[in-house]
PDB file of C-alpha atoms in Angstrom:
ATOM      1  CA  GLN A  11     101.582 104.545  88.925  1.00 78.00           C
ATOM      2  CA  VAL A  12     101.896 102.149  91.855  1.00 88.00           C
ATOM      3  CA  HIS A  13     100.439 102.807  95.295  1.00 93.00           C
ATOM      4  CA  LEU A  14     100.747 100.864  98.533  1.00 96.00           C
ATOM      5  CA  VAL A  15      98.576 101.556 101.570  1.00 97.00           C
ATOM      6  CA  GLU A  16      99.192  99.838 104.901  1.00 97.00           C
ATOM      7  CA  SER A  17      96.647  99.314 107.651  1.00 97.00           C
ATOM      8  CA  GLY A  18      96.168  97.276 110.810  1.00 97.00           C
ATOM      9  CA  GLY A  19      98.670  98.911 113.113  1.00 97.00           C
ATOM     10  CA  GLY A  20      97.838  99.897 116.653  1.00 97.00           C
ATOM     11  CA  LEU A  21      98.577  99.346 120.319  1.00 98.00           C
ATOM     12  CA  VAL A  22      98.933  95.791 121.559  1.00 98.00           C
ATOM     13  CA  GLN A  23     100.218  94.209 124.752  1.00 98.00           C
ATOM     14  CA  PRO A  24     103.317  92.015 124.761  1.00 98.00           C
ATOM     15  CA  GLY A  25     102.400  88.527 123.647  1.00 98.00           C
ATOM     16  CA  GLY A  26      99.508  89.803 121.585  1.00 98.00           C
ATOM     17  CA  SER A  27      98.880  89.617 117.859  1.00 98.00           C
ATOM     18  CA  LEU A  28      98.183  91.956 114.980  1.00 98.00           C
ATOM     19  CA  ARG A  29      97.641  91.481 111.282  1.00 98.00           C
ATOM     20  CA  LEU A  30      98.905  94.167 108.963  1.00 98.00           C
ATOM     21  CA  SER A  31      97.417  94.586 105.517  1.00 98.00           C
ATOM     22  CA  CYS A  32      98.851  96.194 102.419  1.00 97.00           C
ATOM     23  CA  ALA A  33      96.487  97.182  99.636  1.00 96.00           C
ATOM     24  CA  SER A  34      98.193  97.722  96.320  1.00 93.00           C
ATOM     25  CA  SER A  35      97.008  99.372  93.138  1.00 91.00           C
ATOM     26  CA  GLY A  36      98.505 100.054  89.770  1.00 87.00           C
ATOM     27  CA  ARG A  37     101.006  97.848  88.024  1.00 83.00           C
ATOM     28  CA  ILE A  38     101.434  95.096  90.575  1.00 85.00           C
ATOM     29  CA  PHE A  39     101.939  91.648  89.115  1.00 85.00           C
ATOM     30  CA  ALA A  40     102.182  88.075  90.311  1.00 86.00           C
ATOM     31  CA  SER A  41     105.901  88.300  89.638  1.00 88.00           C
ATOM     32  CA  THR A  42     106.272  91.372  91.852  1.00 91.00           C
ATOM     33  CA  GLN A  43     108.316  90.756  94.977  1.00 95.00           C
ATOM     34  CA  MET A  44     106.572  92.028  98.096  1.00 96.00           C
ATOM     35  CA  ALA A  45     107.914  92.668 101.560  1.00 97.00           C
ATOM     36  CA  TRP A  46     107.424  94.319 104.905  1.00 98.00           C
ATOM     37  CA  SER A  47     110.059  96.466 106.535  1.00 97.00           C
ATOM     38  CA  ARG A  48     110.029  98.429 109.762  1.00 98.00           C
ATOM     39  CA  GLN A  49     111.734 101.409 111.291  1.00 97.00           C
ATOM     40  CA  ALA A  50     111.961 102.321 114.949  1.00 95.00           C
ATOM     41  CA  PRO A  51     112.893 105.848 116.079  1.00 88.00           C
ATOM     42  CA  GLY A  52     116.607 106.435 115.732  1.00 91.00           C
ATOM     43  CA  LYS A  53     117.167 103.185 113.892  1.00 94.00           C
ATOM     44  CA  GLN A  54     117.632 102.192 110.278  1.00 94.00           C
ATOM     45  CA  ARG A  55     114.797 100.641 108.360  1.00 93.00           C
ATOM     46  CA  GLU A  56     115.138  96.873 108.330  1.00 95.00           C
ATOM     47  CA  LEU A  57     113.596  94.115 106.274  1.00 96.00           C
ATOM     48  CA  VAL A  58     111.158  92.033 108.296  1.00 98.00           C
ATOM     49  CA  ALA A  59     109.644  89.604 105.812  1.00 98.00           C
ATOM     50  CA  ALA A  60     109.578  89.102 102.058  1.00 98.00           C
ATOM     51  CA  ILE A  61     107.588  86.965  99.676  1.00 97.00           C
ATOM     52  CA  ALA A  62     108.452  86.256  96.054  1.00 94.00           C
ATOM     53  CA  GLY A  63     106.239  85.485  93.097  1.00 89.00           C
ATOM     54  CA  ASP A  64     106.695  81.765  93.684  1.00 90.00           C
ATOM     55  CA  TYR A  65     105.570  82.326  97.309  1.00 93.00           C
ATOM     56  CA  THR A  66     109.037  81.740  98.693  1.00 96.00           C
ATOM     57  CA  THR A  67     109.358  83.616 101.983  1.00 97.00           C
ATOM     58  CA  ASN A  68     112.224  85.053 103.978  1.00 97.00           C
ATOM     59  CA  TYR A  69     112.219  86.463 107.491  1.00 98.00           C
ATOM     60  CA  ALA A  70     114.519  88.431 109.688  1.00 97.00           C
ATOM     61  CA  ASP A  71     115.996  86.285 112.436  1.00 97.00           C
ATOM     62  CA  SER A  72     114.307  88.444 115.047  1.00 96.00           C
ATOM     63  CA  VAL A  73     110.812  87.544 113.823  1.00 97.00           C
ATOM     64  CA  LYS A  74     111.219  83.956 112.651  1.00 97.00           C
ATOM     65  CA  GLY A  75     108.555  81.733 114.120  1.00 97.00           C
ATOM     66  CA  ARG A  76     106.438  84.717 115.133  1.00 98.00           C
ATOM     67  CA  PHE A  77     105.619  86.578 111.908  1.00 98.00           C
ATOM     68  CA  SER A  78     104.130  85.225 108.706  1.00 98.00           C
ATOM     69  CA  ILE A  79     103.858  87.012 105.364  1.00 98.00           C
ATOM     70  CA  SER A  80     101.295  86.065 102.733  1.00 97.00           C
ATOM     71  CA  ARG A  81      99.876  87.472  99.521  1.00 96.00           C
ATOM     72  CA  ASP A  82      96.699  87.366  97.471  1.00 94.00           C
ATOM     73  CA  ASN A  83      97.512  88.168  93.857  1.00 91.00           C
ATOM     74  CA  ILE A  84      93.867  88.391  92.816  1.00 90.00           C
ATOM     75  CA  LYS A  85      93.028  90.980  95.452  1.00 93.00           C
ATOM     76  CA  LYS A  86      96.513  92.499  95.203  1.00 93.00           C
ATOM     77  CA  MET A  87      96.869  92.302  98.962  1.00 95.00           C
ATOM     78  CA  VAL A  88      99.839  91.467 101.153  1.00 96.00           C
ATOM     79  CA  TYR A  89      99.529  90.565 104.811  1.00 98.00           C
ATOM     80  CA  LEU A  90     101.816  90.300 107.789  1.00 98.00           C
ATOM     81  CA  GLN A  91     100.513  88.203 110.656  1.00 98.00           C
ATOM     82  CA  MET A  92     102.407  89.113 113.810  1.00 98.00           C
ATOM     83  CA  ASN A  93     102.170  86.863 116.849  1.00 98.00           C
ATOM     84  CA  SER A  94     103.909  86.861 120.216  1.00 98.00           C
ATOM     85  CA  LEU A  95     104.676  90.534 119.819  1.00 98.00           C
ATOM     86  CA  GLU A  96     107.461  92.025 121.889  1.00 97.00           C
ATOM     87  CA  PRO A  97     108.213  95.633 122.855  1.00 97.00           C
ATOM     88  CA  GLU A  98     111.182  95.451 120.485  1.00 96.00           C
ATOM     89  CA  ASP A  99     108.722  95.042 117.614  1.00 97.00           C
ATOM     90  CA  THR A 100     107.491  98.604 118.125  1.00 98.00           C
ATOM     91  CA  ALA A 101     108.063 100.461 114.867  1.00 98.00           C
ATOM     92  CA  VAL A 102     106.450 101.917 111.801  1.00 98.00           C
ATOM     93  CA  TYR A 103     105.858  99.082 109.385  1.00 98.00           C
ATOM     94  CA  TYR A 104     106.109  99.695 105.651  1.00 98.00           C
ATOM     95  CA  CYS A 105     104.867  97.681 102.726  1.00 97.00           C
ATOM     96  CA  TYR A 106     107.329  97.298  99.851  1.00 96.00           C
ATOM     97  CA  ALA A 107     107.071  96.246  96.234  1.00 95.00           C
ATOM     98  CA  ARG A 108     109.857  95.453  93.802  1.00 94.00           C
ATOM     99  CA  ILE A 109     108.360  95.556  90.340  1.00 92.00           C
ATOM    100  CA  ARG A 110     110.051  94.108  87.303  1.00 90.00           C
ATOM    101  CA  LYS A 111     110.136  96.885  84.708  1.00 90.00           C
ATOM    102  CA  SER A 112     109.738  94.392  81.890  1.00 89.00           C
ATOM    103  CA  ASP A 113     106.234  93.757  83.288  1.00 87.00           C
ATOM    104  CA  ILE A 114     105.441  97.442  82.809  1.00 85.00           C
ATOM    105  CA  VAL A 115     106.981  98.297  79.464  1.00 86.00           C
ATOM    106  CA  ILE A 116     108.311  96.190  76.637  1.00 87.00           C
ATOM    107  CA  GLU A 117     112.098  95.912  76.784  1.00 91.00           C
ATOM    108  CA  GLY A 118     112.075  97.389  80.260  1.00 90.00           C
ATOM    109  CA  ARG A 119     115.164  96.759  82.341  1.00 92.00           C
ATOM    110  CA  GLY A 120     115.734  96.605  86.060  1.00 93.00           C
ATOM    111  CA  TYR A 121     113.234  97.098  88.855  1.00 92.00           C
ATOM    112  CA  LEU A 122     110.977  99.767  90.307  1.00 91.00           C
ATOM    113  CA  GLU A 123     110.895  99.931  94.098  1.00 93.00           C
ATOM    114  CA  VAL A 124     107.908 101.403  95.936  1.00 94.00           C
ATOM    115  CA  TRP A 125     107.146 101.860  99.640  1.00 95.00           C
ATOM    116  CA  GLY A 126     103.902 102.696 101.376  1.00 96.00           C
ATOM    117  CA  GLN A 127     103.420 105.431 103.967  1.00 96.00           C
ATOM    118  CA  GLY A 128     103.628 103.020 106.894  1.00 97.00           C
ATOM    119  CA  THR A 129     101.461 101.989 109.833  1.00 98.00           C
ATOM    120  CA  LEU A 130     102.533 102.310 113.464  1.00 98.00           C
ATOM    121  CA  VAL A 131     102.714  99.255 115.684  1.00 98.00           C
ATOM    122  CA  THR A 132     103.217  99.867 119.396  1.00 98.00           C
ATOM    123  CA  VAL A 133     103.799  96.935 121.733  1.00 98.00           C
ATOM    124  CA  SER A 134     103.472  97.996 125.345  1.00 96.00           C
ATOM    125  CA  SER A 135     101.838  96.920 128.581  1.00 92.00           C
TER     126      SER A 135
END
């Protein structure tokens, strides 16, 4: 019973900025690993940014220095600040959660992976 809902996508000119938001509900915990991925037409979905429970972050080389992921565990929100956007950033962006099953049920093993429905980001002049 975990739901992720993305928002904040839209049309922006090259060099512009957008902030994507991911609202989560259900069994999301401070230990849950969160991430943003994206998928352009005809391409495979790729990981863009990830943030762990200890706030450690990782970014795809293509967005390093331009994107920043953050999380608010109290509000159960995850954000992706995107600056200096390029046409190549055009894609549907998906929120992702990797939930430790032991946080859900006693003696749980492994992880539960959940994706949102996505929000479209279009970078064009």
